[in-house]
XYZ file of C-alpha atoms in Angstrom:
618
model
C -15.451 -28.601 44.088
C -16.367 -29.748 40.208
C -19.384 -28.270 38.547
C -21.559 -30.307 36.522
C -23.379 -30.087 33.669
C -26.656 -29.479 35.656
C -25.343 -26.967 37.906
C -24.401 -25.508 35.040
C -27.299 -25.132 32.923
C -29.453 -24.407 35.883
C -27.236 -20.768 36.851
C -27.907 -20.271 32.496
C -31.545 -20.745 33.234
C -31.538 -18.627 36.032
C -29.815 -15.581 34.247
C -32.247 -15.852 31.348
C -35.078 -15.654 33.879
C -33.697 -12.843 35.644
C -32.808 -10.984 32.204
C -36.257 -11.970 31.011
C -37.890 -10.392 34.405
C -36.073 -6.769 33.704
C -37.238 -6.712 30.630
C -40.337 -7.231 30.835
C -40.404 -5.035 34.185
C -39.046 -2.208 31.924
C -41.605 -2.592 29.362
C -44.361 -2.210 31.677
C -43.195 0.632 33.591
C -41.996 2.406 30.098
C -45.322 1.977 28.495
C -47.049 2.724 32.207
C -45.359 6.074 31.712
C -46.103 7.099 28.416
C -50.036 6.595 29.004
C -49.604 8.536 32.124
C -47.617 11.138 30.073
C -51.292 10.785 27.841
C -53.966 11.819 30.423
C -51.354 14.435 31.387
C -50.592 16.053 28.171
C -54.581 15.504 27.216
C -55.652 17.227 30.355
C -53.470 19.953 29.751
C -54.547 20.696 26.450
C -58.435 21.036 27.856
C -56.966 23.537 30.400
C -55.535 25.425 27.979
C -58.772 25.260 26.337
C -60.648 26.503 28.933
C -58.106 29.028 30.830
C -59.424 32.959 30.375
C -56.604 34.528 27.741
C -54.310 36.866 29.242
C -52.513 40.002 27.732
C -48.997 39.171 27.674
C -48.448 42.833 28.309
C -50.597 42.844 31.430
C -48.656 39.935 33.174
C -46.230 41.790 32.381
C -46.934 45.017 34.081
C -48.752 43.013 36.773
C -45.415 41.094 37.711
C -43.162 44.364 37.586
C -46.031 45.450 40.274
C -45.705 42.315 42.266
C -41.320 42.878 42.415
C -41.809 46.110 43.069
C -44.580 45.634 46.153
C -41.616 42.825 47.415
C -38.840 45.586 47.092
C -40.965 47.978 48.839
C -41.784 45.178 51.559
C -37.716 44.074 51.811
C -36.499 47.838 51.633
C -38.286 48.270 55.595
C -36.838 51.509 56.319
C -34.916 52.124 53.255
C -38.041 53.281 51.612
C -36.280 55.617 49.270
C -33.524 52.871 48.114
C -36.621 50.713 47.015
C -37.478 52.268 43.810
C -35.347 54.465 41.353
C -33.504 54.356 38.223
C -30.005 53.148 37.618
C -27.614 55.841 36.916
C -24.109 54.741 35.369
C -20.579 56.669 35.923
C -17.368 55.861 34.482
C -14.465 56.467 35.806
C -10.620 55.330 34.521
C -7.255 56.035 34.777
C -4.320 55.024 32.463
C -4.867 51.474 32.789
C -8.927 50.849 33.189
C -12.008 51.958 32.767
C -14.860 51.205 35.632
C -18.469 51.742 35.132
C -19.989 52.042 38.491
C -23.777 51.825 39.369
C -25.835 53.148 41.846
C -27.922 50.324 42.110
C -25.883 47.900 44.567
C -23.346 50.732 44.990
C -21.025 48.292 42.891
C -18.867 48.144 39.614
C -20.803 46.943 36.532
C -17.778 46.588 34.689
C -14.140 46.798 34.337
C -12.507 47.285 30.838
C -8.586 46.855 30.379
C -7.117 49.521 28.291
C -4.039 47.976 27.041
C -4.784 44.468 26.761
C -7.245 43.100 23.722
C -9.693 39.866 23.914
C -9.399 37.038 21.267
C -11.984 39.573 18.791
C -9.946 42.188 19.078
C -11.905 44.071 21.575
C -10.532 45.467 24.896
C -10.733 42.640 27.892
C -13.595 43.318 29.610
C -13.982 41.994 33.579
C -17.003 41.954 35.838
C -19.353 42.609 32.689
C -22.146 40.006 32.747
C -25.075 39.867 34.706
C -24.163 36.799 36.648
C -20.660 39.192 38.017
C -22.569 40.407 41.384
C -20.754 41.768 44.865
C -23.453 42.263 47.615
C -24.554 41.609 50.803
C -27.387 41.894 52.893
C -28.531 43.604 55.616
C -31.325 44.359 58.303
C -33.710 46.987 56.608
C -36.308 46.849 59.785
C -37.136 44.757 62.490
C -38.390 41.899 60.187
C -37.514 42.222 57.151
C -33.406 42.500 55.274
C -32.618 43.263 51.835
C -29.372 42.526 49.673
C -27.635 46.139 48.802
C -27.626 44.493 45.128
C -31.604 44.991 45.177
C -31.510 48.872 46.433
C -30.712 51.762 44.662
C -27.832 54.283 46.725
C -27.877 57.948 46.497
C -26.092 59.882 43.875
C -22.394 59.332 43.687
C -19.871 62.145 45.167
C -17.306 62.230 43.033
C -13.919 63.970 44.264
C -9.969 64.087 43.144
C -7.334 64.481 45.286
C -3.959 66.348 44.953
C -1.992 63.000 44.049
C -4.159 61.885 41.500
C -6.704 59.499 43.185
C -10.497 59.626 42.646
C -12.774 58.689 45.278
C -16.564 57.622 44.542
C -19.044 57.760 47.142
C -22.643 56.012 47.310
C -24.715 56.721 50.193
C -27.645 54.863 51.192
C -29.731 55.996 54.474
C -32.475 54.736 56.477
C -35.532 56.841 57.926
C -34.360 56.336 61.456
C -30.339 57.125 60.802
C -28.572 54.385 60.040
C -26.455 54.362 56.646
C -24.475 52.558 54.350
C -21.816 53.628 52.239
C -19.385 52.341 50.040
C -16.442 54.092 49.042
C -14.103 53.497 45.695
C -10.258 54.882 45.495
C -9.409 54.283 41.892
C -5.572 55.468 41.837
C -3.437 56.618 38.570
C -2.560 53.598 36.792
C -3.310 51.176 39.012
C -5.404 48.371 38.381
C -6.005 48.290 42.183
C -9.082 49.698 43.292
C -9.393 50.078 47.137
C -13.195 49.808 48.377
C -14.180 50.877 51.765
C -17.881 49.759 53.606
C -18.486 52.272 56.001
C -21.544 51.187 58.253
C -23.561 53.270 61.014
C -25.609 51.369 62.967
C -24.227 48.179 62.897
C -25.830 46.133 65.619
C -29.454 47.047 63.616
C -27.940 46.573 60.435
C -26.209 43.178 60.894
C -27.339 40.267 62.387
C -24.416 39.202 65.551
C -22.109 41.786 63.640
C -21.407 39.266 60.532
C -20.531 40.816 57.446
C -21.565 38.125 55.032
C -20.544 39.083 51.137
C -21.454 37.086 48.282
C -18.937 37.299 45.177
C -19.687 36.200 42.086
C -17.699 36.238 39.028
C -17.964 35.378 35.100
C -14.817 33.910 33.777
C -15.719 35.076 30.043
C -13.087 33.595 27.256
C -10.308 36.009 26.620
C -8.039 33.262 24.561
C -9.030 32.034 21.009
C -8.867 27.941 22.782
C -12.079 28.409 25.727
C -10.991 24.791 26.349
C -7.240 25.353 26.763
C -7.763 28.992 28.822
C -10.072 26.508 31.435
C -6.831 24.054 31.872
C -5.085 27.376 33.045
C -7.762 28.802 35.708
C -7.455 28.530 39.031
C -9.159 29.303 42.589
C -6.059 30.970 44.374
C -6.570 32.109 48.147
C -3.576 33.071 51.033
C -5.454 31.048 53.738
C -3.717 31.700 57.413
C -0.592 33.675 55.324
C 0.055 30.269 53.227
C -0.661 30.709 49.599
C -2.345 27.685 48.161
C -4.994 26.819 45.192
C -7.050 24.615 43.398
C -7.472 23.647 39.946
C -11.027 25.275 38.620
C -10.373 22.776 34.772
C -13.127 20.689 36.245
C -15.077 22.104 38.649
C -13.856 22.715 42.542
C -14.957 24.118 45.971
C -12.775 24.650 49.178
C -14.212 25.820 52.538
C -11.848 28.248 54.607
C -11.596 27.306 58.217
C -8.845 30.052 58.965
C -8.435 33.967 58.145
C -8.115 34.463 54.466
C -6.766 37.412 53.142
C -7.830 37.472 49.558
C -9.548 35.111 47.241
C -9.072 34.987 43.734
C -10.230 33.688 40.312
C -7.829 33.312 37.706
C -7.719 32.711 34.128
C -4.695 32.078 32.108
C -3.914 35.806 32.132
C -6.241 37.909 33.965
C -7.561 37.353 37.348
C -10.273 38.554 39.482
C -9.453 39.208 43.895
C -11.506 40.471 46.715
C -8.711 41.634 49.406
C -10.234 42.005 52.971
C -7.474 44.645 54.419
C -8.400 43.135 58.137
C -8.853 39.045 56.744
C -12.136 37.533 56.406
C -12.970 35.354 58.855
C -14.365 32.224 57.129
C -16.461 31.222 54.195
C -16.387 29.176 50.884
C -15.561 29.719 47.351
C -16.756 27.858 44.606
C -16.455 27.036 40.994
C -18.285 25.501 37.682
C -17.053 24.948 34.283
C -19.619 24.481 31.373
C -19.502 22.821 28.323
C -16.944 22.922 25.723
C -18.714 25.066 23.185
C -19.469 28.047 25.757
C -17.146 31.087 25.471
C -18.066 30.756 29.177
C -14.413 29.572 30.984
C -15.996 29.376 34.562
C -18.553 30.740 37.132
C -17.018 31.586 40.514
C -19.105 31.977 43.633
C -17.714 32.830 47.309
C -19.646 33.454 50.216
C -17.078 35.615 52.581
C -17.527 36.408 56.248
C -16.011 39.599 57.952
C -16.505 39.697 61.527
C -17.315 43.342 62.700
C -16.596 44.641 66.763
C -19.921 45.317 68.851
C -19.527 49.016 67.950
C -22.387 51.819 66.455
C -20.220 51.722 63.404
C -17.514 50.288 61.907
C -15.370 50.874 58.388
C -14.178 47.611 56.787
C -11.333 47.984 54.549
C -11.140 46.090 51.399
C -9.738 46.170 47.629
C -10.574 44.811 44.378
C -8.183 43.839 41.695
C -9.391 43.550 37.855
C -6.209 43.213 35.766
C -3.390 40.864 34.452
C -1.500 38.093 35.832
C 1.974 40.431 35.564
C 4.681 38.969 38.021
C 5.916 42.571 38.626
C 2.828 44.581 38.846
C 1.356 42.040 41.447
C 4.679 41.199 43.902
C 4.733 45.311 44.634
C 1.702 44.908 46.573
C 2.946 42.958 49.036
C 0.364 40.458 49.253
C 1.898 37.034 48.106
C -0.781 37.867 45.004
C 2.530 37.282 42.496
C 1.490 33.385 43.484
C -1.431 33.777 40.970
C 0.886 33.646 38.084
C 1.663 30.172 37.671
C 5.354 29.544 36.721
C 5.729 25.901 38.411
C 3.265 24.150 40.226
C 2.827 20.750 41.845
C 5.543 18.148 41.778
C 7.110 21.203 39.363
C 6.815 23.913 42.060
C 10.303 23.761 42.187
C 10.769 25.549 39.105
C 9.403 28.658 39.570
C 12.572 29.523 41.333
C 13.672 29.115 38.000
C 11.748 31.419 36.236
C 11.836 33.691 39.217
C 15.441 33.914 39.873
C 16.884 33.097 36.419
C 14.305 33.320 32.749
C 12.458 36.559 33.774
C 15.661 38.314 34.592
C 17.292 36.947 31.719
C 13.842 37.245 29.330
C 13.661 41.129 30.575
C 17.130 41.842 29.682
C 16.880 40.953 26.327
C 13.656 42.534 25.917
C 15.143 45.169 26.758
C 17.031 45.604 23.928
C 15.463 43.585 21.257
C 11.917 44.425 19.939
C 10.618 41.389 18.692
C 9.633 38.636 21.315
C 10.115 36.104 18.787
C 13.871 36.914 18.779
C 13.823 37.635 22.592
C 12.811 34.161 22.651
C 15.480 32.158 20.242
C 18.624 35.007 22.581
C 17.175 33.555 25.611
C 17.199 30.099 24.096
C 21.139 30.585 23.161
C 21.989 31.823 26.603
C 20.430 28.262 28.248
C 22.031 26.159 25.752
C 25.524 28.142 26.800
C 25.119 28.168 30.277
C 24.172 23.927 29.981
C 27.040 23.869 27.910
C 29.564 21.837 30.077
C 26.869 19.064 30.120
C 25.963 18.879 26.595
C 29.572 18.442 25.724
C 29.705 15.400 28.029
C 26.559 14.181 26.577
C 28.526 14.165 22.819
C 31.784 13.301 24.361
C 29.892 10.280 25.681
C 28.356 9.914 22.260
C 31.557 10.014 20.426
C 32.720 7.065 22.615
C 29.911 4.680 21.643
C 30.740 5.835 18.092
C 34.791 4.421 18.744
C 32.739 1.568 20.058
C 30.468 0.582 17.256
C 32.576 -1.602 15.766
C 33.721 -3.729 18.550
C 30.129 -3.745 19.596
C 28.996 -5.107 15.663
C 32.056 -8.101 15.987
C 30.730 -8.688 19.653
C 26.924 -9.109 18.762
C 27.426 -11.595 15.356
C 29.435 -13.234 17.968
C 26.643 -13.601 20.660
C 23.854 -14.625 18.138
C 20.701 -14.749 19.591
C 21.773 -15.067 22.976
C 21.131 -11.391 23.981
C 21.344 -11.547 27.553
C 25.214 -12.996 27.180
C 25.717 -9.475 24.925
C 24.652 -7.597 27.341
C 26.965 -9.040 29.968
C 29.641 -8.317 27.514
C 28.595 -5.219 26.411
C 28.603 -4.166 29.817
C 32.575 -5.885 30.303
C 33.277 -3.507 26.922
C 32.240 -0.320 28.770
C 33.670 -0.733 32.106
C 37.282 -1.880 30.311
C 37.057 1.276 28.059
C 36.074 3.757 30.744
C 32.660 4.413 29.272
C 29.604 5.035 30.927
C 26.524 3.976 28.486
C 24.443 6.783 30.867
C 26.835 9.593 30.097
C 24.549 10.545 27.483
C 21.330 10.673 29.147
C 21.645 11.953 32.439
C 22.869 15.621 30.902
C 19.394 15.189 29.467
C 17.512 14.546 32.910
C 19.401 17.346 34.802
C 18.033 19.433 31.802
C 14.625 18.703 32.008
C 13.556 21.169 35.010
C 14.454 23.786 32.703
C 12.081 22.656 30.258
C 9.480 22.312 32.932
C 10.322 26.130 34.145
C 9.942 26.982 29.851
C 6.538 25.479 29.905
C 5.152 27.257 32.805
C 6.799 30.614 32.009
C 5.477 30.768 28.445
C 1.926 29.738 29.116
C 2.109 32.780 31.861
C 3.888 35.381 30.604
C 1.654 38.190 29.770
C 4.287 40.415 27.739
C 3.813 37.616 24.929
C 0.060 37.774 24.879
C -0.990 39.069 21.629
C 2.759 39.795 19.940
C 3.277 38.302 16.793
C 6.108 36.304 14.832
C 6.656 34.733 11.387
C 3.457 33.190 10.593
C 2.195 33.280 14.373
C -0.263 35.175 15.614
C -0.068 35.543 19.297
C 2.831 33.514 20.930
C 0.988 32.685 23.406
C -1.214 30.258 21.686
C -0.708 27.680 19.347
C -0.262 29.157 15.385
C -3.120 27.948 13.027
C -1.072 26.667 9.749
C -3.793 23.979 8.664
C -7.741 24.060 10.066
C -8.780 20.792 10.186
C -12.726 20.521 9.294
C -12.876 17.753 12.251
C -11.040 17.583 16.028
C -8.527 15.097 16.123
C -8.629 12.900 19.513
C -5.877 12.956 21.809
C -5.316 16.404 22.673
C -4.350 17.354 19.191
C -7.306 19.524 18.217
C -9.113 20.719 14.951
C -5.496 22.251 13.450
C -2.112 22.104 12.657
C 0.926 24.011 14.131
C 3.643 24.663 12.206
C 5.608 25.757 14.903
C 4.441 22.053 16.269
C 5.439 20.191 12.868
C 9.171 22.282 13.196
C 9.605 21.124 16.764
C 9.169 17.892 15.515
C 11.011 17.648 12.551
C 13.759 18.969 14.243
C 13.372 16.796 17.137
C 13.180 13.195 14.569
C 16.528 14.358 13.016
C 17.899 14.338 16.293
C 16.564 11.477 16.991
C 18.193 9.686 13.458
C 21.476 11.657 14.460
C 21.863 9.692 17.801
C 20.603 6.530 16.571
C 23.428 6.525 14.072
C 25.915 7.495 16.978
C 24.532 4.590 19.415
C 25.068 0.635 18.914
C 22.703 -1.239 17.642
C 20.938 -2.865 20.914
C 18.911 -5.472 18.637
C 15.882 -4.522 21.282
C 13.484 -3.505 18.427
C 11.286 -1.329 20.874
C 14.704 0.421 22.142
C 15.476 0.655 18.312
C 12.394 2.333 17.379
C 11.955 4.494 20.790
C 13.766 7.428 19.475
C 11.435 7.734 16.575
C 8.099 7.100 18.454
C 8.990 10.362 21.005
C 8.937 12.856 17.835
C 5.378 11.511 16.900
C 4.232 11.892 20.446
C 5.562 15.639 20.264
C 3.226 16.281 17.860
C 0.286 15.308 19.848
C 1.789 17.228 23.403
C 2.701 20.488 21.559
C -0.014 21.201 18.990
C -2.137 22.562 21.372
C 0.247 24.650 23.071
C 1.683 27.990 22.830
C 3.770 29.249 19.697
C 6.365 30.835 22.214
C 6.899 27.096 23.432
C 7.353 25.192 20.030
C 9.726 27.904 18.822
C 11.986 28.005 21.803
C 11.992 23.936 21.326
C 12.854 24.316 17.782
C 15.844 26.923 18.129
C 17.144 24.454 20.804
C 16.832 21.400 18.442
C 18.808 23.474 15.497
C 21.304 24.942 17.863
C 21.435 20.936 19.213
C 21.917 19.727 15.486
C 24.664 22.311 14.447
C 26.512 21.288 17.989
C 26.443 17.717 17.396
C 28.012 17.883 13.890
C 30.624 20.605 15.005
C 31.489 19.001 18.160
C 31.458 15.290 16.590
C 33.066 16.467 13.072
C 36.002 19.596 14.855
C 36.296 19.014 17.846
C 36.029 15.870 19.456
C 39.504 13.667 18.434
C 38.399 10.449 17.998
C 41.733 9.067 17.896
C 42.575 10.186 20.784
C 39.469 9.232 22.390
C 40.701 5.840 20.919
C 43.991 6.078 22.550
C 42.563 7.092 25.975
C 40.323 4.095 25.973
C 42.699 1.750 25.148
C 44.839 3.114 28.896
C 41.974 2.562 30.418
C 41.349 -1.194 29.341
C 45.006 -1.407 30.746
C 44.725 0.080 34.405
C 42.996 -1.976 37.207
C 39.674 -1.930 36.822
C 37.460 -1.437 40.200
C 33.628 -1.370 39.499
C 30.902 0.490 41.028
C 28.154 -0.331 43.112
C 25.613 0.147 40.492
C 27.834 -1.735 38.049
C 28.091 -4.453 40.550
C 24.579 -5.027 40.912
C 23.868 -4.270 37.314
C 26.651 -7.181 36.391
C 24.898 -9.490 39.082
C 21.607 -8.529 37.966
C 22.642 -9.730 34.450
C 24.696 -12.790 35.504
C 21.602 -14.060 37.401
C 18.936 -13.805 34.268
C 21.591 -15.564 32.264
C 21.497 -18.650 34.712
C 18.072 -18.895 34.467
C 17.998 -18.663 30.777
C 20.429 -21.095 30.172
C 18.619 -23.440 33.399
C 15.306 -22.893 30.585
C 17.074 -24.128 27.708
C 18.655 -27.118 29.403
C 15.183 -27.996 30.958
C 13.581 -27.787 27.389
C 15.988 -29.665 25.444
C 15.601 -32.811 27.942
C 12.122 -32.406 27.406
């Protein structure tokens, strides 16, 4: 069906009335609005005006009587837990220090000992007021309290033969039932085991549900907030699977089997609550604020533990405050070595990796050698050995497009423009000389799940938090050689790495190396390819950490030195020469894929020449 010109300017008409009717809609209601914002803000003012003055200090006192009458009220039988002062004791061992309060029965914070935050200060866990671990229970007939809200009894502090401390709260009702909550903080451990012993449960609890709300403050422990969020995670062991969820934007799960322990994790530390017996449902939570915040995340998870129809029950749980070390969390035998990320995803094959293969080799070295930086570059040398057999098929390969070059030059002035009639040739070229144009790339593919294990090990590994080398810092973040007055888009940031800018470097001379080695494919995107990946480098690796771009620049020298010894001593290229000149003699039987690749490339040259036949008659 045509349109005409009518039907035409009749749908233009239409739109301008429509866009005309919003607009003047939108006026109305806007200015509608601000005159009702008028009589509001006016009549304010005259109550303001006319409202008695009160003594700040008065409301004051007044609502401090009003939250204490509702304590009293919630407390029900608890009467002495309603009102009282908070006492603070410490407690520590080798590896932490806990500062437990009476109020809540509960630990107001956590300090690590041997591990400092991006100011220098010790790490300190469970520290803010939002960090809360409570739950609540019956205080009378009608009324229920959160232990948070009450104040407990005195602590008992004793210490057993083997080392262990074990804190005690108390809290006790007028009519016999009790709460207490125990704390075993062992010598260096960062495991603290925490015991809820409960008298009275069927008055205490409603249907014998435990129901304990966790809430944690991930506060920035990294000098990059932003980068430390891409590295948290909610991590759970959910019906004995271990599983996750990214927390970089925001996430919730709901359990709908036993869970054994939740956790929160940041890049390095992590925060779990360990039910001993499993918790028997719930929901964990988490939100991410703004960039500026030193704020990483706020986790909150509502656990349920459900207790036997019995007078009293203990429930057996832990809590762990410490760092995401692969050893120090596999001994307890609770899958909680998952938390430290080394291969995830469509990567999660590469932990094995790092498992089985780069800790084992990483420890050895460290073993011996006191500087992580040269840990690093050892480690580096013993992959590029042990990948050895490939590389040198890689340059073997290379050398053979070298032999070719020239043939390859004569063939191309030959061909002219017609470039799919060079490739067909090209391809003749190869398969007669025994030369397969891959050879050089798929060394490069089969290494690439090392570089995948690299990436995850060095953005976990705790042992490189904080240690320094050449002009870096901590090598595990990015080095600061340049700050930028301004953020550069594209994941680059508001600096320069010079770790970042060696990688590169180092990475473009490679790139001019091969280029020089390969024939020219007169594809100017395939000629320019090698040079675009170096630039793109610089955009992937400025953010990351130092321990990263200098492994990638140790392999790019050792790679450089290689090529010219291998190319220049080693690899004959006369008798490479010689060999490929048997090979154009024997029989020649090609391969599937060069089958279909020759097909493939006789069929687009039928259709290109069909095209230029059709246009020239035109």
């Amino acid at each position: 069906m045509k349109t005409d010109n009518n039907t035409v300017i009749g749908f233009v008409l239409i739109g301008i009335l429509f866009i005309g009717y919003f607009w003047s809609t939108n006026r109305s209601q806007q200015a509608l609005l601000q005159e009702r914002q008028k009589q509001e803000d006016s009549i304010a003012r005259v109550r303001a005006q006319t409202a008695p003055t009160v003594d700040p200090a008065v409301a004051r006192l007044d609502s401090i009587r009003r939250d204490s009458a509702k304590l009293v009220a919630a407390a029900g039988n608890f009467q002495n837990a309603a009102n009282g002062t908070e006492q603070l004791t410490t407690v520590e061992n080798e590896l932490i220090k806990i500062v437990f309060s009476n109020k809540g029965a509960q630990a107001k914070s956590v300090e690590l000992k041997k591990y400092k935050s991006y100011d220098s200060s010790n790490v300190v866990m469970a520290g803010s007021a939002f960090d809360n671990l409570a739950y609540t229970i019956n205080t009378s007939a009608n009324q229920s309290a959160p232990v948070s809200s009450l104040f407990f009894d005195a602590p008992v502090i004793t210490k057993e033969a083997d080392g262990r401390q074990v804190i005690t709260y108390t809290l006790s009702s007028a009519d016999g039932q009790s709460v207490s909550h125990q704390f075993i903080v062992k010598p260096a451990d960062y495991m603290i085991d925490w015991n809820i012993l409960l008298n009275g449960v069927n008055q205490l609890l409603t249907g014998n549900a435990l129901n304990i709300n966790w809430q944690v403050q991930q506060d920035k422990q990294q000098q990059d907030a932003k980068y430390e969020r891409t590295q948290s995670r909610l991590c759970y062991v959910e019906n004995n699977s271990f599983d996750y969820n990214s927390a970089a934007t925001g996430t919730t799960h709901t359990f709908e089997k036993p869970v054994n322990w939740v956790s929160v994790k940041q890049q390095f530390f992590n925060f779990t609550l360990i039910a001993r017996n499993n918790f028997t449902g719930g929901d964990v939570s988490i939100t991410v604020p703004d960039d500026t915040s030193n704020i990483v995340g706020k986790a909150v998870a509502n656990m349920k533990v459900q207790l036997p129809a019995a007078a009293s029950a203990t429930v057996p749980m832990a809590l762990y405050y410490g760092p995401n070390d692969y050893a120090q969390l596999k001994k307890y035998n609770l899958q909680m070595e998952n938390i430290v990320d080394l291969g995830s995803g469509v990567f999660s094959f590469v932990k094995y990796i790092n498992r089985y293969i780069i800790i084992p080799v990483f420890n050895f070295f460290d073993n011996f050698i006191g500087s992580y930086g040269w840990v690093i570059a050892l480690l580096t040398i013993f992959i590029r050995v042990v990948t050895s057999p490939l590389t040198y098929r890689s340059y073997l390969s290379g050398a053979k497009m070298k032999v070719l070059r020239p043939e390859l030059d004569v063939l191309k002035k030959k061909m002219g423009d017609d470039q799919q009639g060079f490739a067909m040739q090209q391809m003749k070229l190869f398969r007669e000389a025994g030369v397969n144009p891959l050879g050089g790339c798929i060394p490069a593919l089969v290494q690439m799940p090392i570089f995948f294990a690299l990436y995850s090990f060095f953005n976990a590994e705790i042992l490189l938090r904080g240690e320094s080398f050449l002009w870096a810092k901590d090598l595990s973040s990015y080095d600061v050689f340049v700050q930028l007055p301004f953020s550069v888009p594209f994941g680059f940031g508001d600096h320069i790495s010079l770790f970042t800018l060696t990688a590169t470097i180092t990475s473009l001379l490679i790139s001019v190396y091969n280029m020089s080695m390969t024939p020219d494919q007169g594809n100017p995107v395939m000629k320019y390819m090698p040079y675009f990946f170096p630039f793109v480098l610089l955009f992937i690796f400025n953010r990351l950490p130092s321990a990263l771009t200098w492994y990638y620049t140790v392999s790019n020298v050792i790679t450089l030195i290689l090529q010219f010894i291998i190319q220049n001593y080693i690899i004959n290229h006369d008798k490479i020469l010689a060999k490929m000149e048997e090979t154009r003699k024997k029989p020649k039987v090609k391969s599937k894929w060069q089958e279909r690749y020759s097909q493939m490339m006789e069929s687009q040259k039928k259709i290109q020449d069909l095209k230029e036949r059709t246009n020239n008659k035109k």
